[in-house]
Coordinates of C-alpha atoms in Angstrom, one line a residue:
Chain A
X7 CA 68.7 126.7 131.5
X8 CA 68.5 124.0 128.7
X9 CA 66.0 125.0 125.6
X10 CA 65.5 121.2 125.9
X11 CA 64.1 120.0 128.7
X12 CA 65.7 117.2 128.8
X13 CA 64.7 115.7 132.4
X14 CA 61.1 115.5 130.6
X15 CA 62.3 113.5 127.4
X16 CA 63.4 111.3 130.0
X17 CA 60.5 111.0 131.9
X18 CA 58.9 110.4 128.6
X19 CA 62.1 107.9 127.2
X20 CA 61.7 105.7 130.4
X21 CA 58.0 104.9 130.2
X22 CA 59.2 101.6 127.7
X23 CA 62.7 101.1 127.8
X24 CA 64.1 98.8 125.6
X25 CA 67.7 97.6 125.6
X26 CA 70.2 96.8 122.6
X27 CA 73.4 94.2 123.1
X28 CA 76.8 93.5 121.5
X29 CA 76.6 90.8 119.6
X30 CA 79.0 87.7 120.3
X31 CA 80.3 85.7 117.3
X32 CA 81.5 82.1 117.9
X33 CA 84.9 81.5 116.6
X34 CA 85.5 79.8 113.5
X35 CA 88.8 78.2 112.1
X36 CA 91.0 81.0 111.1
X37 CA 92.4 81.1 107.5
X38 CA 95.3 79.3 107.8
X39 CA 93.5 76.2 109.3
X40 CA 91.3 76.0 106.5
X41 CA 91.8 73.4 103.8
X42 CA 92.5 73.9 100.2
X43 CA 89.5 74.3 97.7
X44 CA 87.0 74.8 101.1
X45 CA 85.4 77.4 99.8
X46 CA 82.6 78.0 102.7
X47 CA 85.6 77.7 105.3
X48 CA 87.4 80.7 103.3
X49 CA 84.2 82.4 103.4
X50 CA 83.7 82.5 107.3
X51 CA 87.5 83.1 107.7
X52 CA 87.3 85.8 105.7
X53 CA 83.8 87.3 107.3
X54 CA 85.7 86.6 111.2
X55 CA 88.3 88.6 109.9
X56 CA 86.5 91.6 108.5
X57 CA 84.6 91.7 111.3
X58 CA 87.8 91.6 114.1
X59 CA 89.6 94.2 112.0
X60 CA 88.4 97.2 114.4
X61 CA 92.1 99.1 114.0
X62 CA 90.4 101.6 111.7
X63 CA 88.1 102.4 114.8
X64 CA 91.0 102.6 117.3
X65 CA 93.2 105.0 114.9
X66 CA 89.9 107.3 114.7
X67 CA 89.6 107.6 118.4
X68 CA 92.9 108.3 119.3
X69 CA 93.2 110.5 116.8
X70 CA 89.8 112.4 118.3
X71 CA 91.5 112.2 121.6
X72 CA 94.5 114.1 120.2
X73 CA 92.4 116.5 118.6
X74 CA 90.2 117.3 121.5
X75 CA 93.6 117.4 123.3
X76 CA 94.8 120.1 121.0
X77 CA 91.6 122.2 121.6
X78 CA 91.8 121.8 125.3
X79 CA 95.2 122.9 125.4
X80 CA 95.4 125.6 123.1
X81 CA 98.7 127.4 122.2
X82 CA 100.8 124.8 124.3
X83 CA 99.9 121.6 122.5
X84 CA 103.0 120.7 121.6
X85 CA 103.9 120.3 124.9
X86 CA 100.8 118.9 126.8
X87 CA 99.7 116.9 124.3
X88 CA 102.9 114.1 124.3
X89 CA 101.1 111.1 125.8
X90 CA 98.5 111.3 123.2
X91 CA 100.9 112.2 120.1
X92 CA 103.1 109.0 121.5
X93 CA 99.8 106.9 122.0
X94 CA 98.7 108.2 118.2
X95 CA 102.3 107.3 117.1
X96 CA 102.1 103.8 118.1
X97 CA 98.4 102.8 117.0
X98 CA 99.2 104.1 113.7
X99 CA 102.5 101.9 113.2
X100 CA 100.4 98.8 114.3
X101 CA 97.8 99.5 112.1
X102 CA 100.7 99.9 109.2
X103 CA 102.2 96.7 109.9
X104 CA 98.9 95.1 110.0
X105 CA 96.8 96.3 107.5
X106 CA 99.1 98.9 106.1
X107 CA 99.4 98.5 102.4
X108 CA 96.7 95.9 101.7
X109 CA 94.5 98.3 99.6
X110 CA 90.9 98.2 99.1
X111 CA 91.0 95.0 97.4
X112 CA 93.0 93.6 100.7
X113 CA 91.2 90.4 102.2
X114 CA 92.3 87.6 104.3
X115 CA 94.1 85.9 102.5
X116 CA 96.1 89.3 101.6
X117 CA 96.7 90.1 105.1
X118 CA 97.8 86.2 105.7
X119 CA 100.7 87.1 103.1
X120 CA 101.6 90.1 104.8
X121 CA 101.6 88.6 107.8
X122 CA 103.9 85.8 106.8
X123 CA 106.1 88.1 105.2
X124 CA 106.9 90.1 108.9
X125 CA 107.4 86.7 110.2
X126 CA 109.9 85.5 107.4
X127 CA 111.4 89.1 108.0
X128 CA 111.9 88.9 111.9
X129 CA 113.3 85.6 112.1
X130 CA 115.9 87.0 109.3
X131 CA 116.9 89.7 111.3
X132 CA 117.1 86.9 114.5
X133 CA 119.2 84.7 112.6
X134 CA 121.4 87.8 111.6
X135 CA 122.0 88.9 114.9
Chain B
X11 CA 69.9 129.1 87.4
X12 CA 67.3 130.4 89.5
X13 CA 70.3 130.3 92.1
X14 CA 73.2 132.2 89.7
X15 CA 69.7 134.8 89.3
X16 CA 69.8 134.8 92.8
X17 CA 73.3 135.2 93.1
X18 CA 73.2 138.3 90.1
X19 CA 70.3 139.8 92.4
X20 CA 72.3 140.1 95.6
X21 CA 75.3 141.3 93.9
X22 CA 73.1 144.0 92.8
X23 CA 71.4 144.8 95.7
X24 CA 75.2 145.4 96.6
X25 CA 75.7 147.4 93.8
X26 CA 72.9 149.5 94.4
X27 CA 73.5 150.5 97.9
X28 CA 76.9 151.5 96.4
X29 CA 75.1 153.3 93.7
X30 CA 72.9 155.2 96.0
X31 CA 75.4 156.4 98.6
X32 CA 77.8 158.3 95.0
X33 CA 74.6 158.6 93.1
X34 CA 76.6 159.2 89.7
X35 CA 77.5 155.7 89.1
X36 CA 73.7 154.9 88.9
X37 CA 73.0 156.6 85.5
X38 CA 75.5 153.5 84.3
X39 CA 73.8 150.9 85.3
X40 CA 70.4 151.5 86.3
X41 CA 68.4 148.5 85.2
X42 CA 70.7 146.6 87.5
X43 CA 69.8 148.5 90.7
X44 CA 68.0 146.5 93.2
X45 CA 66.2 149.5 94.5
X46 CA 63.5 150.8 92.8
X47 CA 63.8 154.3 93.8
X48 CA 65.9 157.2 93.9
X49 CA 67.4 158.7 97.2
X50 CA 65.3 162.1 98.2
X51 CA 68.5 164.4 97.7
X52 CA 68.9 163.6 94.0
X53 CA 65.5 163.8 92.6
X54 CA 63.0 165.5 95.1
X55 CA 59.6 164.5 94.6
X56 CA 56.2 165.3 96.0
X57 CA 53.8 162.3 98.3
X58 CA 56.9 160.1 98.8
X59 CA 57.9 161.2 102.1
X60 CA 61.6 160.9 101.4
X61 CA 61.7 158.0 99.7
X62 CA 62.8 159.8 96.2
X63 CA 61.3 158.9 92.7
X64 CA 59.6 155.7 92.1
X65 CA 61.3 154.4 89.2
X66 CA 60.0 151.5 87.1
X67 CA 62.7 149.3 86.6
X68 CA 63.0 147.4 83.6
X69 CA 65.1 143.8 84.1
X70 CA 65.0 140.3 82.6
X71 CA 61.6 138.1 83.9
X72 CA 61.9 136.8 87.5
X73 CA 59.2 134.6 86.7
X74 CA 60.1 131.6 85.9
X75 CA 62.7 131.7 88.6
X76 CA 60.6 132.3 91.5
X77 CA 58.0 130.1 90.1
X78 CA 60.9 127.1 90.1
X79 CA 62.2 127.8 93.3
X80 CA 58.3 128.1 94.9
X81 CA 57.9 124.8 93.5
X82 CA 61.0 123.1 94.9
X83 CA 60.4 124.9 98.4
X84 CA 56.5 123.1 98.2
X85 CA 57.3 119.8 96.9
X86 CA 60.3 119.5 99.4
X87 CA 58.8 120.4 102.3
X88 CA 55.4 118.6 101.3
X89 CA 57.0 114.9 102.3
X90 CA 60.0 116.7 103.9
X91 CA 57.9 118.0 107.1
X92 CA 56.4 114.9 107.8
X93 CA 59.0 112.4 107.9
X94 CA 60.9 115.4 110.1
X95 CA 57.9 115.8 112.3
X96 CA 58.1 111.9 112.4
X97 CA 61.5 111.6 113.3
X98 CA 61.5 114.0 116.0
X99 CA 58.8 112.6 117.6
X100 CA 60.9 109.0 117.5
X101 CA 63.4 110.8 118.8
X102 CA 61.7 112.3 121.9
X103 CA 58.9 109.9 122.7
X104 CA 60.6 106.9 122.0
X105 CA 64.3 107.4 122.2
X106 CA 67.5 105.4 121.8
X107 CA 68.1 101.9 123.5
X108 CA 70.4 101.3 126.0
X109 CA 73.1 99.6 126.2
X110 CA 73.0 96.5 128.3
X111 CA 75.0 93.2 128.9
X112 CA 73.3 90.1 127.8
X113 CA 71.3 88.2 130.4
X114 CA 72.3 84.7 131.2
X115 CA 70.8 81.9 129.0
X116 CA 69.0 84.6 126.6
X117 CA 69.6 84.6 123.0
X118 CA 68.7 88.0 122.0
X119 CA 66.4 88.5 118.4
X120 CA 68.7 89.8 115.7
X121 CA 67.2 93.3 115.6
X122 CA 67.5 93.6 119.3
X123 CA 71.2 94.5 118.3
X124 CA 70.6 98.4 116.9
X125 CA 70.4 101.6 119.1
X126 CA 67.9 103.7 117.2
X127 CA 64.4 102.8 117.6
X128 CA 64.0 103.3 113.5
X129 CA 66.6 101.1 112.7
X130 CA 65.5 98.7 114.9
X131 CA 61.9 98.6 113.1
X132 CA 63.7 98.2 109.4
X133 CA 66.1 95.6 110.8
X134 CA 63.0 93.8 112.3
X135 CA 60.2 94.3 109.7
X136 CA 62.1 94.8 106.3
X137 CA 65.3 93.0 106.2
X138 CA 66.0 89.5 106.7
X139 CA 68.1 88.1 109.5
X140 CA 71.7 88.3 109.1
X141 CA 72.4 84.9 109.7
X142 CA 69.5 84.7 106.9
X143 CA 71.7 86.3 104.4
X144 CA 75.1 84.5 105.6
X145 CA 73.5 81.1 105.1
X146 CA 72.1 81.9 101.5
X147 CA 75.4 83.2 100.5
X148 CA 77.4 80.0 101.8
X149 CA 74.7 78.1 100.0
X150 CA 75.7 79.8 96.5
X151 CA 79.4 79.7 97.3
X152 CA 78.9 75.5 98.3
X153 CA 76.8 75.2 95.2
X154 CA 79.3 77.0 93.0
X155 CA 82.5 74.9 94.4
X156 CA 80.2 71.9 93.7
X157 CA 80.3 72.9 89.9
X158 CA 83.9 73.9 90.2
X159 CA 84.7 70.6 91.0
X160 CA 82.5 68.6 88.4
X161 CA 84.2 70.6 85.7
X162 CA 87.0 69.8 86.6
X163 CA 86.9 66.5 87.3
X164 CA 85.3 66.4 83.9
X165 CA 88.4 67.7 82.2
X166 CA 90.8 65.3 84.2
X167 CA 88.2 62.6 82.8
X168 CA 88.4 63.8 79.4
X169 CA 92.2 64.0 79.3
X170 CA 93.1 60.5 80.4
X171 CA 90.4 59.1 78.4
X172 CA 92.3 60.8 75.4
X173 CA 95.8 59.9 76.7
X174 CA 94.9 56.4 77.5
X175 CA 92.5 55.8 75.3
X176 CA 90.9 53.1 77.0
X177 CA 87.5 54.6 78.1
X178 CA 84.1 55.5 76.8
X179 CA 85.1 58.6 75.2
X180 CA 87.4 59.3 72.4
X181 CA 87.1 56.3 70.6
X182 CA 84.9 55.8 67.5
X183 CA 83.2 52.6 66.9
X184 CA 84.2 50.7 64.1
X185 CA 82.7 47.1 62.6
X186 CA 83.9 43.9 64.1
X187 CA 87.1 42.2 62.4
X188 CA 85.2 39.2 62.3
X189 CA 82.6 40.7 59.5
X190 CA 84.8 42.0 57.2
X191 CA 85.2 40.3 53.9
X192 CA 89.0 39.4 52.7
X193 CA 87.9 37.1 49.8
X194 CA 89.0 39.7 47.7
X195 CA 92.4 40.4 48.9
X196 CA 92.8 37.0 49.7
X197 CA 94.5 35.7 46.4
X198 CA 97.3 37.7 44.9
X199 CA 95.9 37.7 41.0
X200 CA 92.3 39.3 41.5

C-alpha cells in the first residue's frame, strides 16, 4: 500500500482543474529571406530558430532510453540494447552535422554558414562522382 | 568550522571506542576521547553501576560552535518550514495542470502555458507577457538600426561634401570678390 494516498490527492486535485497548452508560434521569414540591414527581421529569425532547435531535447531522451535500456537489461546490454545504441548513433550524428561545432556563441546566422558549407560540400562530392 | 569541529568530534568518538576496547592507548590521548568515562574493568568504581570513572574531560570550547550551528538550524528553518509547508500544500491541494489540446477559436492567456500551479501565479501576477518583452526588445533593436543608419548616412554626407566640395559643409565663407579693394595693387609703382 502507497504511504501516499494518492487516489485522495486526486479526489482533492479534481475539485478545480485547470488545463495548460503548447503554445503555437506563427511562422516568420527564415534567415535567409531576410534582407540586409533588417535588423527586427534577424531578430525573429533568430528567436524561430532558438526556439525550433529541440535536438538537444531529442539527444537527452534517447540517450535516457538507452540508459533505462541498460538497467532493464542488465549484464546482456550489449546485446539487447542494439536498436537503441543504433537509434542513439544516428540522433547524435544529426545533431553534429546540425549544430555540431557552433559553440555557445553559435546563432543563426552561424548555423546558416554551416549549413551552406554541407551543401557546398555535397554537391562537391556529386559533381565528383 | 563548526563542521571540521564536527568532523574532529566524530573521528574521536571513533577513536575512543577504539581506545576503550585496548584501554592502553587511552593514557595517549585522553582529552580527545569522546566518552567521558572509563570502562568498569580498568578503573572499578563505587555508585556507577558499571559505567567506570567519571572523568572530566578537558577539550577546546564547543560553544561557539554549537551556538553557530543552533542559529543556522533556527534561522533556516524559521522561513524554510513555511514556504515547505506552503509548497506541499500547492502540491496536494492544488496540483499540476493538465495537458490539453487547444479548443477551437480560443486564444489561451499567456500564463495558461505553465504546468505548475506556482509558476503559473508568477507568470500571471509578476512577469509581463512574453510577447510584452518581445515587442520592447524589437522596439530597442528598430530604434537602434534607426541610429545606425543616420550615422551613417551622416558620414556618407560628410565625405562627399569634402570630396566634392560643393555643399553646406566644408567650405568656409569668405568676403565677396566684388568688395575687395585692388586700388592698391592696381598700378605697378605704389
Amino acid at each position: 500500500p502507497p504511504a501516499v494516498p494518492t487516489e485522495w490527492i486526486e479526489r482533492q486535485q479534481s475539485k478545480n482543474k485547470f488545463y495548460y497548452y503548447h503554445q503555437k508560434f506563427r511562422r516568420v521569414p527564415y534567415l535567409s529571406e531576410c534582407m540586409e540591414g533588417d535588423y527586427l527581421c534577424f531578430f525573429e529569425a533568430e528567436a524561430q530558430w532558438r526556439r525550433g532547435m529541440v535536438d538537444t531535447e531529442i539527444v537527452e531522451i534517447i540517450r535516457e532510453r538507452l540508459r533505462a535500456c541498460e538497467q532493464r537489461e542488465g549484464p546482456n546490454y550489449l546485446q539487447n540494447c542494439a536498436k537503441e545504441v543504433e537509434q542513439l548513433a544516428q540522433v547524435t550524428k544529426a545533431y553534429q552535422d546540425r549544430y555540431g561545432d557552433l559553440g555557445v556563441h553559435g546563432n543563426a546566422r552561424t548555423c546558416l554558414m554551416k549549413q551552406k558549407q554541407r551543401m557546398m560540400e555535397e554537391r562537391n562530392a556529386k559533381a565528383k562522382a | 568550522m563548526a563542521a571540521m569541529s564536527l568532523l574532529l568530534r566524530a573521528a574521536a568518538a571513533w577513536g575512543a571506542q577504539r581506545a576503550a576496547s585496548g584501554a592502553a592507548a587511552g593514557a595517549r590521548l585522553s582529552w580527545l576521547t569522546g566518552a567521558a568515562r572509563l570502562p568498569s574493568t580498568v578503573a572499578p568504581v563505587r555508585h556507577s553501576s558499571g559505567h567506570g570513572k567519571k572523568m572530566f574531560i578537558i577539550k577546546p570550547t564547543s560553544f561557539y560552535d554549537t551556538r553557530f550551528l543552533n542559529m543556522l538550524r533556527f534561522y533556516v528553518f524559521l522561513t524554510g518550514i513555511p514556504v515547505l509547508l506552503f509548497i506541499t500544500y500547492v502540491n496536494i491541494f492544488i496540483g499540476e495542470a493538465e495537458l490539453a489540446e487547444i479548443p477551437e477559436g480560443y486564444v489561451p492567456e499567456y500564463w495558461e502555458y505553465y504546468k505548475h500551479p506556482i509558476s503559473r501565479w508568477i507568470a500571471r501576477y509578476l512577469l509581463d507577457p512574453p510577447e510584452k518583452d518581445y515587442e520592447k526588445e524589437m522596439a530597442i533593436l528598430h530604434v537602434e538600426a534607426k541610429k545606425a543608419e543616420m550615422r551613417h548616412m551622416e558620414l556618407e554626407a560628410r565625405r562627399l561634401m569634402r570630396q566634392r566640395g560643393d555643399g553646406p559643409w566644408y567650405h568656409y565663407e569668405t568676403p565677396d570678390k566684388n568688395l575687395v579693394d585692388n586700388s592698391m595693387k592696381s598700378t605697378p609703382d605704389n
